CSV table of C-alpha atoms and ligand atoms in Angstrom, one decimal:
chain,number,residue,atom,x,y,z
L,1,MET,CA,99.8,107.6,104.8
L,2,ASN,CA,100.1,107.7,100.9
L,3,PRO,CA,97.5,105.9,99.3
L,4,ILE,CA,100.1,103.6,97.3
L,5,PHE,CA,100.2,101.1,100.1
L,6,THR,CA,96.3,101.0,100.6
L,7,ILE,CA,94.6,98.0,99.3
L,8,PRO,CA,91.3,99.5,97.5
L,9,PRO,CA,88.5,99.7,99.5
L,10,GLN,CA,86.1,96.1,99.0
L,11,ASN,CA,82.5,96.9,99.3
L,12,SER,CA,80.8,94.9,101.9
L,13,THR,CA,78.7,92.5,99.7
L,14,ASP,CA,82.8,91.4,98.3
L,15,SER,CA,83.9,88.2,100.0
L,16,ALA,CA,87.7,88.0,99.9
L,17,GLN,CA,88.6,86.3,97.0
L,18,PRO,CA,91.5,84.0,97.1
L,19,TRP,CA,93.6,86.6,94.9
L,20,GLN,CA,92.5,89.3,97.3
L,21,GLN,CA,94.1,87.1,100.3
L,22,ALA,CA,96.9,86.5,98.5
L,23,LEU,CA,97.1,90.1,97.7
L,24,ALA,CA,96.6,90.8,101.6
L,25,ASN,CA,99.7,88.0,102.7
L,26,ALA,CA,102.3,89.2,100.3
L,27,ILE,CA,105.6,89.2,102.2
L,28,ARG,CA,106.4,92.8,103.4
L,29,THR,CA,109.9,92.6,104.9
L,30,PRO,CA,113.2,91.3,103.6
L,31,GLU,CA,113.8,89.2,106.7
L,32,ALA,CA,110.4,87.1,105.7
L,33,LEU,CA,111.9,87.0,102.2
L,34,LEU,CA,115.3,86.1,102.6
L,35,ALA,CA,113.9,83.6,105.1
L,36,ALA,CA,111.6,81.9,102.6
L,37,LEU,CA,114.3,82.1,100.0
L,38,GLU,CA,117.3,80.7,102.8
L,39,LEU,CA,119.6,83.5,102.3
L,40,SER,CA,121.1,85.3,104.9
L,41,THR,CA,122.1,88.9,104.6
L,42,GLU,CA,125.7,88.3,104.2
L,43,GLN,CA,125.0,86.6,101.0
L,44,LEU,CA,123.5,90.1,99.5
L,45,PRO,CA,124.8,93.5,98.9
L,46,ALA,CA,122.9,95.9,101.4
L,47,ILE,CA,119.8,95.7,101.4
L,48,PHE,CA,116.9,98.0,103.6
L,49,ASN,CA,113.0,97.6,103.7
L,50,GLY,CA,112.4,99.7,101.1
L,51,GLY,CA,111.3,102.7,102.6
L,52,GLU,CA,108.1,104.3,103.9
L,53,THR,CA,107.0,105.4,100.5
L,54,PHE,CA,108.0,102.3,98.6
L,55,PRO,CA,108.0,99.4,100.9
L,56,LEU,CA,108.9,95.8,100.2
L,57,ARG,CA,106.3,94.1,99.1
L,58,VAL,CA,105.7,90.4,96.9
L,59,PRO,CA,103.0,87.8,97.0
L,60,HIS,CA,104.4,84.2,98.0
L,61,SER,CA,103.2,83.3,94.5
L,62,PHE,CA,106.2,85.0,92.7
L,63,VAL,CA,108.1,84.3,95.4
L,64,SER,CA,107.8,80.6,94.9
L,65,ARG,CA,109.3,81.2,91.2
L,66,MET,CA,112.7,82.5,92.8
L,67,GLU,CA,115.3,79.9,93.1
L,68,LYS,CA,116.2,78.8,96.7
L,69,GLY,CA,119.8,79.8,97.9
L,70,ASN,CA,120.6,82.1,95.1
L,71,PRO,CA,121.1,85.6,95.9
L,72,ASN,CA,121.2,86.8,92.2
L,73,ASP,CA,118.1,85.4,91.0
L,74,PRO,CA,116.7,87.3,88.2
L,75,LEU,CA,113.1,87.8,89.9
L,76,LEU,CA,114.8,88.0,93.4
L,77,ARG,CA,116.5,91.2,92.1
L,78,GLN,CA,113.3,93.1,90.9
L,79,VAL,CA,111.9,93.0,94.1
L,80,LEU,CA,114.5,93.5,97.0
L,81,PRO,CA,115.8,97.0,98.1
L,82,LEU,CA,119.4,97.4,97.6
L,83,ASN,CA,121.1,100.4,99.5
L,84,GLU,CA,122.0,101.8,96.2
L,85,GLU,CA,118.4,103.0,95.8
L,86,ASN,CA,119.4,105.7,98.4
L,87,ASN,CA,122.1,107.0,95.9
L,88,ILE,CA,121.5,110.2,94.4
L,89,THR,CA,122.6,110.3,91.2
L,90,LYS,CA,122.6,112.8,88.4
L,91,GLY,CA,120.1,112.4,85.5
L,92,TYR,CA,117.8,110.4,87.4
L,93,LEU,CA,114.6,112.3,88.1
L,94,ILE,CA,111.7,112.4,90.6
L,95,ASP,CA,109.2,112.2,87.5
L,96,PRO,CA,111.5,111.1,84.2
L,97,VAL,CA,108.5,110.9,81.7
L,98,GLY,CA,107.0,114.1,82.3
L,99,ASP,CA,103.4,112.5,83.8
L,100,LEU,CA,102.9,115.2,86.2
L,101,ASN,CA,103.0,117.9,83.2
L,102,ALA,CA,100.4,115.9,80.7
L,103,SER,CA,98.1,115.5,83.1
L,104,GLU,CA,95.0,118.1,83.2
L,105,THR,CA,92.4,116.2,85.1
L,106,PRO,CA,92.9,114.0,88.0
L,107,GLY,CA,93.1,110.8,87.3
L,108,LEU,CA,93.8,111.0,83.5
L,109,LEU,CA,96.8,111.4,81.2
L,110,GLN,CA,96.8,111.9,77.9
L,111,LYS,CA,100.1,112.7,75.7
L,112,TYR,CA,99.5,110.5,72.2
L,113,HIS,CA,97.0,111.0,70.1
L,114,GLY,CA,93.7,108.5,70.1
L,115,ARG,CA,94.2,107.2,73.2
L,116,ALA,CA,94.6,108.3,77.2
L,117,LEU,CA,95.8,106.5,80.2
L,118,MET,CA,93.2,106.7,83.4
L,119,ILE,CA,95.1,105.9,86.7
L,120,THR,CA,92.4,103.8,88.2
L,121,THR,CA,94.5,102.9,91.7
L,122,GLY,CA,97.7,103.9,93.1
L,123,ALA,CA,97.8,100.0,94.4
L,124,CYS,CA,100.1,97.4,93.1
L,125,ALA,CA,100.8,93.9,94.1
L,126,ILE,CA,104.5,94.0,93.6
L,127,HIS,CA,106.5,97.0,94.5
L,128,CYS,CA,109.1,96.8,91.5
L,129,ARG,CA,112.5,98.3,92.4
L,130,TYR,CA,112.9,99.9,89.0
L,131,CYS,CA,109.5,101.5,88.7
L,132,PHE,CA,109.5,105.4,87.9
L,133,ARG,CA,106.0,105.1,89.3
L,134,ARG,CA,107.8,104.9,92.8
L,135,HIS,CA,107.9,108.5,93.4
L,136,PHE,CA,104.0,109.3,91.9
L,137,PRO,CA,102.2,111.4,93.9
L,138,TYR,CA,98.8,109.0,93.6
L,139,HIS,CA,97.1,111.3,96.7
L,140,GLN,CA,96.8,113.6,94.0
L,141,GLN,CA,96.2,111.7,90.9
L,142,ASN,CA,93.4,109.6,92.6
L,143,SER,CA,91.7,106.7,92.1
L,144,ALA,CA,88.3,107.3,94.2
L,145,ALA,CA,85.5,106.4,92.5
L,146,SER,CA,84.4,109.8,92.8
L,147,GLU,CA,87.2,110.9,91.2
L,148,TRP,CA,86.7,108.9,88.2
L,149,ASP,CA,83.6,111.3,87.4
L,150,GLU,CA,85.8,113.8,86.2
L,151,ALA,CA,88.3,111.7,84.1
L,152,LEU,CA,84.9,110.0,82.5
L,153,ASN,CA,83.9,113.5,81.5
L,154,HIS,CA,87.4,114.2,80.0
L,155,LEU,CA,86.9,110.9,77.8
L,156,ALA,CA,83.4,111.6,77.0
L,157,GLN,CA,84.2,115.0,75.7
L,158,GLU,CA,87.2,114.2,73.7
L,159,ARG,CA,85.8,112.4,70.5
L,160,SER,CA,89.3,111.9,69.3
L,161,ILE,CA,89.9,109.1,72.0
L,162,SER,CA,89.1,105.8,71.0
L,163,GLU,CA,91.3,103.8,73.2
L,164,VAL,CA,91.4,103.8,77.1
L,165,ILE,CA,94.2,102.6,79.2
L,166,LEU,CA,93.3,101.5,82.2
L,167,SER,CA,97.0,101.7,84.6
L,168,GLY,CA,97.6,102.7,88.1
L,169,GLY,CA,99.3,101.3,90.2
L,170,ASP,CA,97.5,98.0,88.9
L,171,PRO,CA,94.2,98.6,87.5
L,172,LEU,CA,93.4,94.8,88.6
L,173,ALA,CA,94.0,95.8,92.2
L,174,LEU,CA,90.6,96.7,92.0
L,175,SER,CA,88.2,94.5,92.7
L,176,ASP,CA,85.6,93.0,89.7
L,177,GLN,CA,82.6,94.7,91.2
L,178,ARG,CA,84.6,98.2,90.8
L,179,LEU,CA,85.7,97.1,87.6
L,180,SER,CA,82.5,96.0,86.4
L,181,THR,CA,81.5,99.8,87.3
L,182,LEU,CA,84.3,101.3,85.8
L,183,LEU,CA,83.9,99.1,82.1
L,184,GLU,CA,80.2,99.8,81.9
L,185,ARG,CA,80.4,103.6,82.4
L,186,LEU,CA,83.1,103.5,79.8
L,187,ALA,CA,81.6,101.1,77.6
L,188,LEU,CA,78.5,104.4,77.5
L,189,ILE,CA,81.4,106.4,75.5
L,190,PRO,CA,80.1,106.1,71.8
L,191,HIS,CA,83.6,107.0,70.4
L,192,LEU,CA,85.7,104.3,72.6
L,193,LYS,CA,86.5,101.1,70.6
L,194,ARG,CA,88.9,99.3,72.9
L,195,LEU,CA,89.7,99.0,76.2
L,196,ARG,CA,93.3,98.5,77.1
L,197,ILE,CA,94.5,96.7,80.7
L,198,HIS,CA,98.1,97.4,81.8
L,199,THR,CA,98.7,94.7,84.5
L,200,ARG,CA,101.2,93.0,86.4
L,201,LEU,CA,98.8,91.9,89.0
L,202,PRO,CA,98.0,88.2,87.2
L,203,VAL,CA,101.6,87.7,86.6
L,204,VAL,CA,102.3,87.9,90.2
L,205,ILE,CA,98.9,86.3,91.4
L,206,PRO,CA,97.7,84.2,88.4
L,207,GLN,CA,94.6,83.5,90.6
L,208,ARG,CA,93.1,87.3,89.8
L,209,ILE,CA,92.0,85.6,86.4
L,210,THR,CA,88.6,85.1,87.7
L,211,GLU,CA,85.6,83.8,86.1
L,212,SER,CA,84.0,87.2,86.7
L,213,LEU,CA,86.3,89.2,85.2
L,214,ILE,CA,86.4,86.9,82.2
L,215,THR,CA,82.8,87.5,81.8
L,216,LEU,CA,82.8,91.3,82.5
L,217,LEU,CA,85.3,91.3,79.7
L,218,THR,CA,83.5,89.3,77.5
L,219,GLU,CA,80.6,91.1,77.7
L,220,SER,CA,82.1,94.5,77.2
L,221,ARG,CA,81.5,96.5,73.7
L,222,LEU,CA,84.8,97.3,73.7
L,223,SER,CA,87.6,95.1,72.3
L,224,PRO,CA,90.0,94.1,75.2
L,225,ILE,CA,93.7,94.5,75.0
L,226,ILE,CA,95.7,92.9,78.1
L,227,VAL,CA,99.1,94.0,78.4
L,228,ILE,CA,101.0,91.7,80.9
L,229,HIS,CA,104.3,93.0,82.2
L,230,THR,CA,107.0,90.3,82.6
L,231,ASN,CA,110.8,90.4,82.5
L,232,HIS,CA,112.0,87.0,82.8
L,233,ALA,CA,110.9,83.7,81.4
L,234,ASN,CA,111.0,82.0,85.1
L,235,GLU,CA,108.1,84.3,85.7
L,236,ILE,CA,105.7,82.0,83.1
L,237,ASN,CA,105.4,79.2,85.5
L,238,ASN,CA,102.4,76.7,84.9
L,239,GLU,CA,99.8,78.4,87.4
L,240,LEU,CA,100.5,81.9,85.0
L,241,HIS,CA,100.2,79.6,81.8
L,242,ALA,CA,97.0,78.4,83.1
L,243,ALA,CA,95.5,81.9,83.5
L,244,LEU,CA,96.6,83.2,80.3
L,245,LYS,CA,95.3,80.5,78.6
L,246,ARG,CA,91.8,81.1,80.5
L,247,LEU,CA,92.3,84.7,79.2
L,248,GLN,CA,92.6,83.7,75.4
L,249,THR,CA,88.8,82.3,76.1
L,250,ILE,CA,87.4,85.8,75.8
L,251,PRO,CA,86.6,86.7,71.9
L,252,ARG,CA,88.5,89.2,70.2
L,253,ILE,CA,91.6,89.7,73.0
L,254,THR,CA,94.6,90.6,72.3
L,255,LEU,CA,97.7,89.4,74.7
L,256,LEU,CA,100.5,91.7,74.8
L,257,ASN,CA,103.6,91.7,77.2
L,258,GLN,CA,106.2,94.3,78.3
L,259,SER,CA,109.0,94.5,79.9
L,260,VAL,CA,111.6,96.8,81.1
L,261,LEU,CA,115.5,96.2,80.3
L,262,LEU,CA,117.3,95.5,83.6
L,263,ARG,CA,120.5,95.0,84.8
L,264,GLY,CA,121.1,91.9,86.5
L,265,VAL,CA,117.9,90.6,85.4
L,266,ASN,CA,117.4,90.3,81.5
L,267,ASP,CA,120.3,92.2,80.3
L,268,CYS,CA,121.5,89.2,78.1
L,269,SER,CA,120.3,87.9,74.8
L,270,GLU,CA,119.7,84.5,75.8
L,271,THR,CA,117.3,85.4,78.3
L,272,LEU,CA,115.3,87.7,76.1
L,273,ILE,CA,114.9,85.4,73.4
L,274,ALA,CA,114.0,82.5,76.2
L,275,LEU,CA,111.3,85.2,77.5
L,276,SER,CA,109.9,85.8,74.0
L,277,GLU,CA,109.4,82.0,73.4
L,278,ALA,CA,107.8,81.2,76.8
L,279,LEU,CA,105.4,84.1,76.2
L,280,PHE,CA,104.4,83.0,72.6
L,281,ALA,CA,104.0,79.4,74.3
L,282,SER,CA,101.2,81.1,76.5
L,283,GLY,CA,99.3,83.0,73.8
L,284,VAL,CA,101.2,86.2,74.5
L,285,LEU,CA,103.0,88.5,71.9
L,286,PRO,CA,106.1,90.6,72.8
L,287,TYR,CA,104.9,94.3,72.6
L,288,TYR,CA,107.7,96.7,73.9
L,289,LEU,CA,111.2,96.1,75.6
L,290,HIS,CA,111.5,99.3,77.7
L,291,LEU,CA,114.8,101.3,78.1
L,292,LEU,CA,114.5,101.8,82.1
L,293,ASP,CA,112.7,105.6,83.0
L,294,LYS,CA,115.6,107.2,84.3
L,295,ALA,CA,113.7,107.4,88.2
L,296,GLN,CA,115.5,108.6,91.0
L,297,GLY,CA,117.2,105.2,93.1
L,298,THR,CA,116.8,103.2,90.0
L,299,ALA,CA,120.1,103.8,88.3
L,300,HIS,CA,121.8,100.6,89.1
L,301,PHE,CA,119.2,98.6,87.0
L,302,ASP,CA,120.4,100.9,83.6
L,303,LEU,CA,122.4,100.0,80.7
L,304,PRO,CA,123.8,102.0,77.8
L,305,LEU,CA,122.0,102.4,74.9
L,306,SER,CA,124.8,100.8,72.9
L,307,HIS,CA,124.5,97.7,75.1
L,308,ALA,CA,120.5,97.6,74.4
L,309,MET,CA,120.9,97.8,71.0
L,310,SER,CA,122.9,95.3,70.5
L,311,LEU,CA,121.5,92.7,72.9
L,312,LEU,CA,118.3,93.5,70.3
L,313,LYS,CA,120.0,92.8,67.4
L,314,GLU,CA,121.1,89.3,68.9
L,315,VAL,CA,117.7,88.7,69.5
L,316,HIS,CA,116.6,89.9,66.2
L,317,ALA,CA,119.2,87.6,64.2
L,318,LYS,CA,117.7,84.3,66.0
L,319,LEU,CA,114.3,84.9,65.9
L,320,PRO,CA,111.2,85.7,63.7
L,321,GLY,CA,110.3,89.2,63.8
L,322,TYR,CA,107.1,89.0,65.6
L,323,LEU,CA,109.3,87.7,68.7
L,324,VAL,CA,111.3,90.6,68.8
L,325,PRO,CA,109.8,93.3,71.1
L,326,ARG,CA,109.9,96.9,70.1
L,327,LEU,CA,113.0,98.4,72.3
L,328,ALA,CA,111.2,101.8,73.2
L,329,GLN,CA,112.1,105.0,75.6
L,330,GLU,CA,109.4,107.4,77.1
L,331,GLU,CA,110.9,110.9,76.3
L,332,ALA,CA,108.7,113.5,78.0
L,333,GLY,CA,106.9,115.7,75.5
L,334,ALA,CA,107.3,112.8,72.5
L,335,GLN,CA,104.2,112.0,70.5
L,336,GLY,CA,104.5,108.4,71.0
L,337,LYS,CA,106.9,106.2,72.6
L,338,THR,CA,110.7,106.8,71.1
L,339,LEU,CA,111.4,103.6,69.0
L,340,ILE,CA,115.1,102.6,68.6
L,341,PRO,CA,115.9,102.5,65.3
L,342,PRO,CA,116.0,99.4,63.3
L,343,TYR,CA,119.0,97.5,63.7
L,344,ILE,CA,120.2,96.4,60.4
L,345,LEU,CA,121.6,92.7,60.0
L,346,LYS,CA,124.3,92.4,57.9
L,347,LYS,CA,125.4,89.1,56.1
L,348,THR,CA,127.7,87.1,58.3
L,349,GLN,CA,131.5,87.1,56.8
H,401,LIG,C1,102.9,104.5,77.1
H,401,LIG,C2,101.3,105.3,77.0
H,401,LIG,C3,100.5,105.0,76.3
H,401,LIG,C4,100.5,103.9,75.6
H,401,LIG,O1,101.7,104.4,74.1
H,401,LIG,P1,101.3,102.9,73.0
H,401,LIG,O2,102.5,103.2,72.0
H,401,LIG,O3,100.0,103.2,72.5
H,401,LIG,O4,101.1,102.0,74.2
H,401,LIG,C5,99.6,106.1,76.5
H,401,LIG,N1,99.7,106.9,76.9
H,401,LIG,C6,100.7,107.8,77.9
H,401,LIG,C7,100.7,108.7,78.9
H,401,LIG,C8,101.7,106.2,78.1
H,401,LIG,O5,102.8,106.9,79.0
H,402,LIG,S1,106.3,98.5,87.9
H,402,LIG,FE1,104.1,98.2,87.4
H,402,LIG,S2,103.4,96.7,88.9
H,402,LIG,FE2,105.5,97.2,89.3
H,402,LIG,S3,105.8,98.5,91.0
H,402,LIG,FE3,105.4,99.5,88.8
H,402,LIG,S4,103.1,100.3,88.3
H,402,LIG,FE4,103.4,98.6,89.7
């Protein structure tokens, strides 16, 4: 079995936390998802179960933010597998961002100066249909605690690295006990200054922001940065708002958001503006708006670059600069994300 669907092992001393129960109880079939939303298959384009390597998975909390009876709900579209995923589209690849070549040490990717990305687990709480990691061979880029050794040794030797990025999968799929072990070991590496966590887990299960997680981050020597991943303002309900406010009790914390520009989800300027406003109201600043990574099976989410640029121009015309996300693209072999050049706002005639 591909480790992408395994839930990370728990220590026997861990009692299952509410968030872990929510993770275990996630919806895993299109039938159950449609029933929860009072939809019938006739109301939708052809769907399937997502296939063996990347099956449908969505926690109930996220489903509760979808509109019942709406086959075009922007949150539903992110998780419901459409048959179009099985189309083979030219130019859409298995490893669109060159991650397989960037990895010299198992579980560690360093593409850019000064920061390295650690693959801590292959598990995610939700399977986002547009994700480029859907094809990632997690059984080779492994996450087992024993394999952290190699990644940690490499980090310790590479003195130019001042920031470690925990990624995955989703690093917050790890239990607080396993995170605690990892954070302690990272804090022992003297040249590391910052700890960045890229996660969607608290977005889809806000209970993931536990007291013990807050304590771990508060007590760490490393400055924490949490980059959440939301694509639409409807994802930010009261529960998530409260969880984000709890995170802001951590001294020195920086909260950012990254989104992916997705056809049928957030491809209109009002939607992007509403997302930036909602993020700010919850204490989060927009960071990146990624152009879709061209992974095989995701072509139906893609938009032309010219459309993306005109959307950003409209957002820029309506919001303060700090609420305009950076439009970015990941290109294999580049020294950083490729930023789409600034959009110039001309005077209206
Ligand atoms: C995106 C990414 C980063 C982070 O880039 P920032 O511009 O610092 O956010 C780091 N390493 C890898 C491999 C990445 O893909
Ligand atoms: S987008 Fe993030 S949370 Fe969603 S499947 Fe990909 S890695 Fe997991």
